[in-house]
XYZ file of N, CA and C in Angstrom:
633
model
N 15.869 -81.876 6.929
C 16.918 -81.393 5.902
C 15.335 -81.116 4.591
N 15.185 -79.594 5.258
C 13.832 -78.766 4.004
C 14.823 -78.512 2.875
N 13.707 -78.471 2.095
C 14.539 -77.932 0.549
C 13.681 -77.391 -0.360
N 13.937 -76.249 -0.745
C 12.976 -75.426 -1.909
C 13.021 -76.292 -3.061
N 13.633 -77.402 -3.707
C 13.537 -77.997 -4.889
C 11.746 -78.623 -4.098
N 11.366 -78.978 -5.542
C 9.986 -79.900 -5.567
C 10.530 -81.768 -6.149
N 10.688 -82.053 -4.797
C 10.272 -83.540 -4.546
C 9.233 -84.526 -5.153
N 9.434 -85.349 -6.631
C 8.523 -86.289 -6.711
C 8.103 -87.373 -5.723
N 6.601 -87.490 -5.409
C 6.425 -88.516 -4.747
C 5.679 -89.322 -5.258
N 6.467 -90.468 -5.408
C 6.062 -91.892 -6.641
C 5.026 -92.191 -6.442
N 3.331 -92.087 -7.283
C 2.611 -93.205 -6.852
C 2.304 -94.375 -7.695
N 3.018 -94.282 -9.284
C 2.856 -95.058 -10.004
C 3.868 -96.485 -9.232
N 3.618 -97.874 -9.724
C 3.920 -98.751 -9.040
C 6.212 -98.913 -10.105
N 6.321 -98.522 -11.182
C 7.668 -98.275 -11.868
C 8.283 -96.951 -10.930
N 7.170 -96.246 -10.123
C 8.511 -94.783 -10.117
C 8.576 -94.862 -8.613
N 7.791 -95.637 -7.899
C 8.229 -96.245 -6.558
C 9.247 -97.288 -6.656
N 9.525 -98.363 -7.552
C 10.105 -99.102 -7.878
C 11.620 -98.765 -7.884
N 11.236 -97.875 -8.456
C 12.805 -96.432 -8.899
C 13.387 -95.973 -7.447
N 12.692 -95.622 -6.484
C 12.711 -94.760 -5.185
C 13.192 -95.552 -4.541
N 12.819 -97.249 -4.281
C 13.345 -98.263 -4.074
C 14.559 -98.620 -4.510
N 14.844 -98.606 -5.577
C 16.533 -98.756 -5.706
C 17.355 -97.728 -5.427
N 17.039 -96.753 -5.523
C 17.692 -95.907 -4.999
C 18.253 -95.578 -3.582
N 17.047 -96.070 -2.905
C 17.530 -96.212 -1.632
C 18.344 -97.424 -0.825
N 17.861 -98.875 -1.660
C 18.889 -99.329 -1.406
C 20.148 -99.545 -1.865
N 20.652 -98.680 -2.782
C 21.641 -98.625 -3.504
C 22.381 -97.797 -2.357
N 21.681 -96.725 -1.978
C 22.365 -95.861 -1.086
C 22.822 -96.761 -0.254
N 21.626 -97.839 0.630
C 22.172 -98.174 1.570
C 23.325 -99.645 1.791
N 23.284 -99.754 0.297
C 24.427 -100.314 0.244
C 25.947 -100.071 0.335
N 26.064 -98.806 -0.543
C 27.121 -98.060 -0.781
C 27.964 -97.849 1.052
N 26.517 -97.162 2.053
C 26.897 -96.604 2.992
C 27.532 -97.083 4.081
N 27.094 -98.472 3.959
C 28.226 -99.777 4.590
C 28.948 -100.109 3.719
N 29.286 -99.877 2.701
C 30.554 -100.545 1.986
C 31.943 -99.770 1.903
N 31.383 -98.105 1.975
C 32.375 -97.182 1.665
C 31.971 -96.286 2.536
N 31.095 -96.073 3.242
C 30.829 -94.979 4.098
C 29.663 -93.817 3.918
N 29.200 -92.884 3.916
C 28.539 -92.014 3.783
C 28.982 -90.892 3.282
N 30.092 -90.725 4.084
C 30.849 -89.043 3.013
C 31.483 -89.670 2.147
N 32.217 -90.887 1.976
C 33.302 -91.428 0.855
C 31.955 -91.604 -0.256
N 31.200 -91.798 -0.156
C 29.874 -92.028 -1.142
C 29.306 -90.697 -1.929
N 29.230 -90.898 -3.194
C 28.526 -89.419 -4.147
C 27.382 -90.050 -5.151
N 26.288 -89.028 -4.537
C 25.159 -89.127 -5.620
C 25.447 -89.501 -6.924
N 26.077 -89.394 -7.411
C 26.951 -89.954 -9.060
C 26.373 -91.711 -8.611
N 27.204 -91.925 -7.680
C 27.640 -93.217 -7.584
C 26.277 -94.011 -7.155
N 25.710 -93.539 -6.311
C 24.242 -94.051 -5.730
C 23.616 -94.263 -7.333
N 23.331 -93.529 -8.332
C 22.510 -93.728 -9.445
C 23.158 -94.454 -10.338
N 24.273 -94.734 -10.350
C 25.084 -95.590 -11.153
C 24.738 -97.046 -10.752
N 24.762 -97.053 -8.978
C 24.091 -98.513 -8.265
C 22.822 -98.625 -8.993
N 22.510 -97.401 -8.718
C 20.827 -97.886 -9.082
C 20.564 -98.761 -10.353
N 21.000 -97.668 -11.550
C 20.484 -97.927 -12.672
C 19.853 -97.159 -13.165
N 20.359 -95.730 -12.992
C 19.237 -94.666 -13.179
C 20.554 -93.400 -13.622
N 19.863 -92.509 -13.973
C 20.749 -90.845 -14.255
C 20.746 -90.368 -13.122
N 21.965 -89.110 -12.929
C 21.724 -88.573 -11.741
C 20.215 -87.881 -11.735
N 20.047 -87.199 -12.773
C 18.653 -86.230 -13.052
C 17.449 -86.956 -12.369
N 17.431 -88.448 -12.679
C 16.252 -89.082 -12.193
C 16.291 -89.115 -10.749
N 17.612 -89.455 -10.288
C 17.855 -89.309 -8.449
C 17.480 -88.100 -8.172
N 17.492 -87.031 -8.203
C 17.482 -85.921 -7.970
C 15.903 -85.554 -8.260
N 15.045 -85.866 -9.197
C 13.853 -85.750 -8.910
C 13.228 -86.233 -7.672
N 13.867 -87.635 -6.966
C 13.020 -87.870 -5.744
C 13.711 -87.728 -4.644
N 15.063 -87.102 -4.436
C 15.896 -86.654 -3.641
C 16.997 -85.583 -3.948
N 16.974 -84.552 -3.166
C 17.410 -83.653 -2.973
C 19.536 -83.664 -3.359
N 19.399 -84.384 -2.243
C 20.843 -84.723 -2.028
C 21.296 -86.031 -1.122
N 22.130 -86.326 -0.977
C 22.568 -87.403 -0.005
C 21.737 -87.739 0.963
N 22.028 -86.303 2.091
C 21.078 -85.759 2.985
C 20.224 -86.709 3.340
N 18.923 -86.289 1.971
C 17.531 -86.385 1.930
C 17.696 -88.235 1.926
N 18.377 -88.575 1.328
C 18.132 -90.100 1.020
C 18.869 -90.860 2.507
N 19.408 -90.211 3.166
C 19.964 -90.754 4.763
C 18.934 -90.849 5.553
N 17.737 -89.462 4.955
C 16.987 -88.716 6.257
C 15.912 -89.936 6.114
N 15.311 -90.728 4.825
C 14.611 -91.709 4.857
C 15.142 -92.800 5.458
N 15.932 -92.945 4.896
C 16.522 -94.272 5.534
C 16.558 -94.537 7.210
N 16.823 -93.593 7.287
C 16.939 -92.984 9.205
C 15.251 -93.503 9.501
N 14.741 -92.599 8.960
C 12.753 -92.769 9.155
C 12.680 -94.383 9.066
N 13.270 -95.316 7.751
C 12.510 -96.249 8.091
C 12.881 -97.729 9.097
N 14.430 -97.152 9.470
C 15.409 -97.501 10.433
C 14.290 -97.517 11.713
N 14.197 -96.126 12.118
C 13.391 -95.930 13.102
C 12.182 -97.023 13.419
N 11.211 -96.709 12.127
C 10.156 -97.313 12.595
C 9.996 -98.675 12.805
N 11.620 -99.255 11.827
C 11.539 -100.757 12.155
C 11.874 -100.772 13.611
N 12.399 -100.795 13.823
C 12.810 -100.252 15.531
C 11.782 -100.023 16.060
N 10.557 -99.189 16.137
C 9.898 -99.496 17.265
C 8.583 -100.388 16.928
N 8.311 -100.320 15.668
C 7.583 -101.976 15.309
C 8.089 -103.093 16.155
N 8.924 -103.343 15.746
C 9.398 -104.637 16.687
C 9.838 -104.246 18.223
N 10.311 -103.244 18.784
C 10.181 -102.738 20.116
C 8.988 -103.020 20.661
N 7.932 -102.887 20.672
C 6.578 -102.845 21.133
C 6.274 -104.097 20.891
N 6.861 -105.131 20.563
C 6.407 -106.616 21.058
C 7.226 -106.841 22.214
N 7.758 -105.751 23.420
C 8.312 -106.148 24.466
C 7.040 -105.816 25.070
N 6.003 -105.052 24.659
C 4.958 -104.795 25.601
C 3.526 -105.786 25.416
N 3.979 -106.798 25.149
C 2.623 -107.520 24.859
C 2.545 -108.328 26.578
N 1.473 -108.480 25.673
C 1.102 -109.284 28.135
C 1.856 -110.475 28.212
N 2.279 -111.408 27.166
C 3.271 -112.699 27.580
C 4.516 -111.962 28.552
N 4.768 -110.671 27.908
C 6.638 -110.126 27.924
C 6.063 -109.346 29.816
N 4.717 -108.743 29.628
C 4.735 -107.980 30.759
C 4.494 -109.224 32.008
N 4.037 -110.262 31.660
C 3.758 -111.259 33.026
C 5.155 -111.493 33.470
N 6.450 -111.719 32.112
C 7.843 -111.757 33.019
C 8.703 -110.678 34.204
N 7.506 -109.733 33.883
C 8.253 -108.494 34.725
C 7.983 -109.000 36.333
N 7.216 -110.082 36.619
C 7.089 -110.450 38.156
C 7.074 -111.984 37.774
N 7.321 -112.470 36.855
C 7.519 -114.117 37.051
C 8.873 -114.427 36.497
N 9.612 -113.943 35.889
C 10.899 -114.274 35.689
C 11.724 -113.490 35.371
N 12.439 -112.320 36.291
C 13.042 -110.763 35.601
C 14.270 -111.456 34.959
N 14.582 -112.767 35.200
C 15.884 -112.873 33.824
C 15.308 -113.265 33.000
N 14.436 -113.938 32.309
C 13.982 -114.480 31.426
C 13.809 -113.045 30.405
N 13.101 -112.202 31.274
C 12.628 -110.322 30.431
C 13.812 -109.959 29.763
N 14.776 -109.960 30.821
C 15.839 -109.148 30.424
C 16.746 -110.648 29.474
N 16.393 -111.148 29.488
C 17.278 -112.104 27.999
C 16.498 -111.766 26.479
N 15.137 -111.813 26.835
C 14.148 -112.107 25.926
C 14.888 -110.382 25.072
N 15.015 -109.454 26.193
C 15.657 -107.673 25.672
C 16.299 -107.506 25.236
N 17.442 -108.322 25.696
C 18.795 -108.183 24.824
C 18.730 -108.931 23.505
N 18.055 -110.321 23.559
C 18.140 -111.120 22.233
C 17.094 -109.864 21.367
N 16.574 -109.488 22.074
C 15.491 -108.546 20.080
C 16.603 -107.919 19.807
N 17.301 -107.073 20.934
C 17.854 -106.191 20.210
C 18.837 -106.813 19.065
N 19.696 -107.897 19.639
C 20.833 -108.203 18.625
C 20.177 -108.841 17.725
N 19.091 -109.448 17.205
C 17.875 -109.787 16.136
C 17.889 -108.091 15.421
N 17.311 -107.441 16.209
C 17.214 -106.075 15.265
C 18.803 -104.884 14.733
N 19.334 -105.996 15.836
C 20.767 -105.366 15.135
C 21.447 -105.938 13.767
N 21.518 -107.305 13.834
C 21.757 -108.521 12.917
C 20.961 -108.306 11.618
N 19.954 -108.111 11.498
C 19.074 -107.859 10.120
C 19.503 -106.695 9.587
N 20.132 -105.691 9.996
C 20.801 -104.528 9.038
C 22.038 -104.294 9.687
N 22.777 -105.931 9.652
C 24.146 -105.114 10.958
C 25.145 -104.480 10.257
N 25.828 -104.243 9.116
C 26.157 -103.223 8.431
C 25.856 -101.954 8.506
N 24.652 -101.529 8.444
C 23.905 -100.353 8.048
C 23.971 -99.833 9.741
N 23.670 -100.786 10.932
C 23.888 -100.440 12.089
C 24.939 -99.653 12.423
N 26.415 -100.811 12.145
C 28.174 -100.197 12.444
C 27.793 -99.100 11.625
N 27.518 -99.216 10.354
C 27.507 -97.152 9.877
C 27.035 -96.415 10.150
N 26.016 -96.123 11.191
C 25.264 -95.244 12.143
C 25.805 -95.232 13.514
N 26.001 -95.711 13.899
C 27.209 -95.737 15.103
C 28.603 -95.033 14.606
N 29.192 -95.355 13.742
C 29.998 -94.454 12.967
C 29.542 -93.131 12.551
N 28.277 -93.040 12.092
C 27.899 -91.523 12.231
C 27.858 -90.856 13.577
N 27.458 -91.540 14.125
C 26.953 -91.010 15.546
C 27.486 -89.627 16.247
N 28.610 -89.120 15.962
C 29.052 -87.904 16.503
C 29.321 -87.093 15.442
N 29.512 -87.196 13.557
C 29.029 -86.421 12.837
C 27.673 -86.076 12.237
N 26.470 -86.668 12.406
C 25.136 -86.290 11.743
C 24.671 -85.916 13.437
N 23.810 -85.102 13.411
C 22.953 -85.045 14.491
C 21.728 -85.659 14.221
N 21.242 -85.783 13.147
C 20.142 -86.312 13.013
C 20.133 -88.340 13.281
N 21.408 -88.371 12.430
C 21.522 -89.968 12.916
C 21.506 -90.098 15.394
N 22.021 -89.100 15.304
C 22.228 -89.614 17.002
C 21.330 -88.998 17.649
N 20.232 -88.124 16.530
C 18.823 -88.119 17.608
C 18.432 -89.502 17.729
N 18.520 -89.899 16.320
C 17.419 -91.444 16.115
C 18.275 -92.646 17.115
N 19.711 -92.769 17.309
C 20.154 -93.487 18.305
C 19.745 -93.824 19.836
N 19.705 -91.860 19.804
C 19.849 -91.261 21.064
C 18.210 -92.149 21.848
N 16.957 -91.599 20.478
C 15.829 -91.865 21.017
C 15.455 -93.792 20.999
N 16.210 -94.623 20.506
C 16.443 -95.783 20.786
C 16.800 -96.107 21.964
N 17.885 -95.831 22.704
C 18.487 -96.351 24.200
C 17.198 -95.887 24.898
N 16.749 -94.418 24.478
C 15.791 -93.652 25.679
C 14.485 -94.957 25.642
N 14.021 -95.580 24.722
C 13.012 -95.968 24.530
C 13.150 -97.734 25.156
N 15.042 -97.745 25.493
C 15.113 -99.143 25.818
C 15.467 -98.998 27.572
N 15.609 -97.917 27.875
C 16.147 -97.391 29.138
C 14.459 -97.340 29.605
N 13.778 -97.168 29.355
C 12.481 -96.663 29.536
C 12.160 -97.499 30.085
N 11.809 -98.673 29.233
C 11.070 -100.140 29.356
C 12.250 -100.607 30.690
N 13.434 -100.534 30.765
C 14.265 -100.857 32.382
C 13.786 -100.378 33.185
N 13.222 -99.336 33.024
C 13.250 -98.234 34.674
C 11.579 -98.815 34.679
N 10.937 -98.977 33.923
C 9.587 -99.183 34.287
C 9.438 -101.566 35.117
N 11.018 -101.453 34.547
C 10.765 -103.301 35.006
C 11.070 -102.802 36.436
N 12.148 -101.999 36.799
C 12.730 -102.072 38.131
C 11.510 -101.127 38.951
N 10.743 -100.607 38.657
C 9.932 -99.667 39.183
C 8.546 -100.996 39.752
N 8.655 -101.819 38.586
C 7.839 -102.622 39.081
C 8.204 -103.882 39.947
N 9.050 -103.545 40.348
C 9.883 -104.971 40.883
C 10.777 -104.648 41.828
N 10.354 -102.844 42.606
C 11.414 -102.067 43.364
C 12.122 -102.513 44.464
N 10.995 -103.782 45.070
C 11.854 -104.272 46.386
C 12.604 -105.472 46.217
N 12.913 -105.445 45.081
C 14.076 -106.484 44.746
C 15.061 -105.848 43.900
N 15.569 -104.789 43.735
C 16.114 -103.958 42.611
C 17.381 -103.429 44.110
N 18.690 -104.176 43.656
C 20.070 -103.528 44.083
C 20.136 -102.471 44.971
N 19.710 -101.590 44.041
C 20.363 -100.233 43.653
C 19.102 -98.855 43.983
N 18.850 -98.043 45.055
C 18.223 -97.606 45.657
C 17.802 -96.642 44.543
N 18.654 -95.819 43.651
C 18.632 -94.877 42.516
C 18.291 -95.415 41.311
N 16.566 -95.897 40.816
C 16.013 -96.988 39.955
C 16.367 -95.650 38.468
N 16.279 -94.528 38.495
C 16.737 -93.960 36.830
C 18.410 -94.161 36.996
N 18.882 -94.050 37.995
C 20.691 -94.093 37.513
C 20.606 -95.921 37.118
N 20.468 -96.757 38.120
C 20.386 -97.918 38.214
C 20.217 -98.711 36.328
N 18.687 -97.675 35.636
C 18.210 -98.081 34.440
C 19.409 -97.414 33.146
N 20.274 -96.484 33.682
C 21.014 -96.012 32.660
C 22.194 -96.925 32.469
N 22.835 -97.447 33.967
C 23.839 -98.652 34.229
C 23.693 -99.316 33.095
N 22.135 -100.255 33.284
C 21.890 -101.514 32.971
C 21.697 -101.531 31.413
N 21.257 -100.426 30.680
C 21.151 -100.112 29.109
C 22.851 -100.253 28.463
N 23.651 -99.335 29.383
C 24.925 -99.227 29.149
C 25.731 -101.060 28.703
N 25.479 -101.842 29.976
C 26.002 -103.238 29.904
C 25.070 -103.734 29.065
N 23.981 -103.768 28.458
C 23.135 -104.351 27.373
C 23.519 -103.669 26.373
N 24.139 -102.466 25.936
C 24.852 -102.185 24.668
C 26.220 -102.847 24.495
N 26.928 -102.546 25.435
C 28.259 -103.196 25.466
C 28.273 -105.125 24.835
N 27.460 -106.049 25.667
C 26.870 -107.267 25.088
C 26.361 -107.370 23.539
N 25.197 -106.325 23.570
C 25.325 -106.659 21.911
C 26.456 -106.154 21.128
N 27.296 -105.158 21.400
C 28.241 -105.125 20.076
C 28.756 -106.657 20.591
N 29.052 -106.962 20.969
C 30.428 -107.786 21.275
C 29.489 -108.643 20.521
N 28.461 -109.330 20.366
C 27.809 -110.524 19.789
C 27.541 -110.047 18.502
N 27.000 -109.076 18.380
C 26.691 -108.392 17.080
C 28.428 -108.049 15.933
N 28.848 -107.775 16.909
C 29.849 -106.729 15.486
C 31.416 -107.221 16.388
N 31.779 -108.570 17.208
C 32.751 -108.843 17.283
C 32.758 -110.284 17.218
N 34.233 -110.488 16.333
C 34.332 -112.245 16.798
C 35.073 -112.403 18.198
N 34.696 -113.805 18.314
C 35.154 -114.675 19.924
C 35.033 -115.880 19.234
N 36.327 -116.780 20.217
C 36.229 -118.075 20.300
C 35.332 -118.654 20.636
N 34.423 -117.828 21.635
C 33.129 -118.392 22.441
C 31.823 -117.851 22.081
N 31.401 -119.127 22.080
C 29.754 -119.291 21.078
C 28.756 -118.224 21.249
N 28.432 -117.428 20.619
C 27.519 -115.996 21.120
C 26.866 -116.829 22.251
N 25.570 -117.824 21.947
C 24.667 -117.866 23.259
C 25.472 -118.070 24.331
N 26.385 -118.580 24.635
C 27.183 -119.111 26.130
C 27.287 -117.098 26.303
N 27.592 -116.452 25.411
C 28.107 -114.852 25.793
C 26.630 -114.401 26.228
N 25.793 -114.382 25.648
C 24.301 -114.183 26.057
C 23.651 -114.606 27.576
N 23.514 -115.915 27.498
C 23.178 -116.506 28.611
C 23.954 -115.877 29.905
N 25.674 -115.719 29.610
C 26.634 -115.485 30.883
C 26.217 -113.837 31.169
N 26.136 -113.216 30.146
C 26.078 -111.688 30.060
C 24.315 -111.270 31.009
N 23.517 -111.959 30.742
C 21.832 -111.726 31.471
C 21.855 -112.488 32.835
N 23.110 -113.163 33.235
C 22.881 -114.201 34.010
C 24.206 -112.986 35.368
N 24.516 -112.491 34.682
C 25.877 -111.522 35.305
C 24.689 -109.808 35.847
N 23.998 -109.859 34.894
C 23.345 -108.266 34.847
C 22.156 -108.748 36.261
N 21.749 -110.191 35.964
C 20.350 -110.348 36.928
C 21.055 -110.290 37.791
N 21.622 -111.147 38.228
C 22.067 -111.512 39.333
C 22.682 -110.232 40.437
N 23.641 -108.924 39.261
C 24.183 -107.791 39.923
C 23.047 -106.762 39.893
N 21.545 -107.114 39.966
C 20.993 -105.910 39.979
C 20.319 -106.759 40.627
N 18.860 -107.913 40.716
C 18.236 -108.370 41.604
C 18.766 -109.482 43.011
N 17.488 -109.380 43.732
C 17.865 -110.246 44.718
C 16.861 -111.258 44.249
N 17.376 -112.639 44.604
C 16.109 -113.368 44.099
C 15.139 -113.514 44.790
N 14.315 -114.159 44.198
C 13.106 -113.876 43.824
C 12.932 -114.572 45.578
N 13.720 -115.716 46.208
C 12.915 -116.497 47.275
C 13.434 -115.353 48.925
N 13.822 -114.057 48.147
C 14.473 -113.715 49.573
C 13.948 -112.211 49.437
N 12.891 -112.174 48.841
C 11.620 -111.031 48.997
C 10.694 -110.859 50.264
């Protein structure tokens, strides 16, 4: 989202705080009203600043969304990298089911920390290419992690096509996370998580004692 207009890069505390108010107000309005329904005037009012002040930091609401997306992506990548810790890598061979549970739980936590914003982004998926690009990148990072798990335990995987299996597994995980985070149910979330992970594991892997 390039613009010819000179945009201020805040360096002083007061300017940085003003920019943060704009971003937090925009995120709140996106969650409450939707991106296409909100206006820059509403963002400025919610942030307690003039519309002129807003335009000194952002040229339009698309550039605001772009920065929110960048922050969302950076947070996802930072948290997701914890899957590559030594402890979690040991689970690749020691306990595949627990590794899957760790992955699903981490994705649930990532969605819950900004639940309404995640929902708003999913609704923007087919309308905003930059949103689709970020969400697709996240799903690809998840798929690559699953594919690595399958590759390291190929003799236990029930499917021959590991790449296709990684896509199917990620689709299942997406549905499980969506059910727990966004949908109401009379069954406790922990039971859904445990049952879902058990079913996924048993559908994809042979038990360790059958190697």
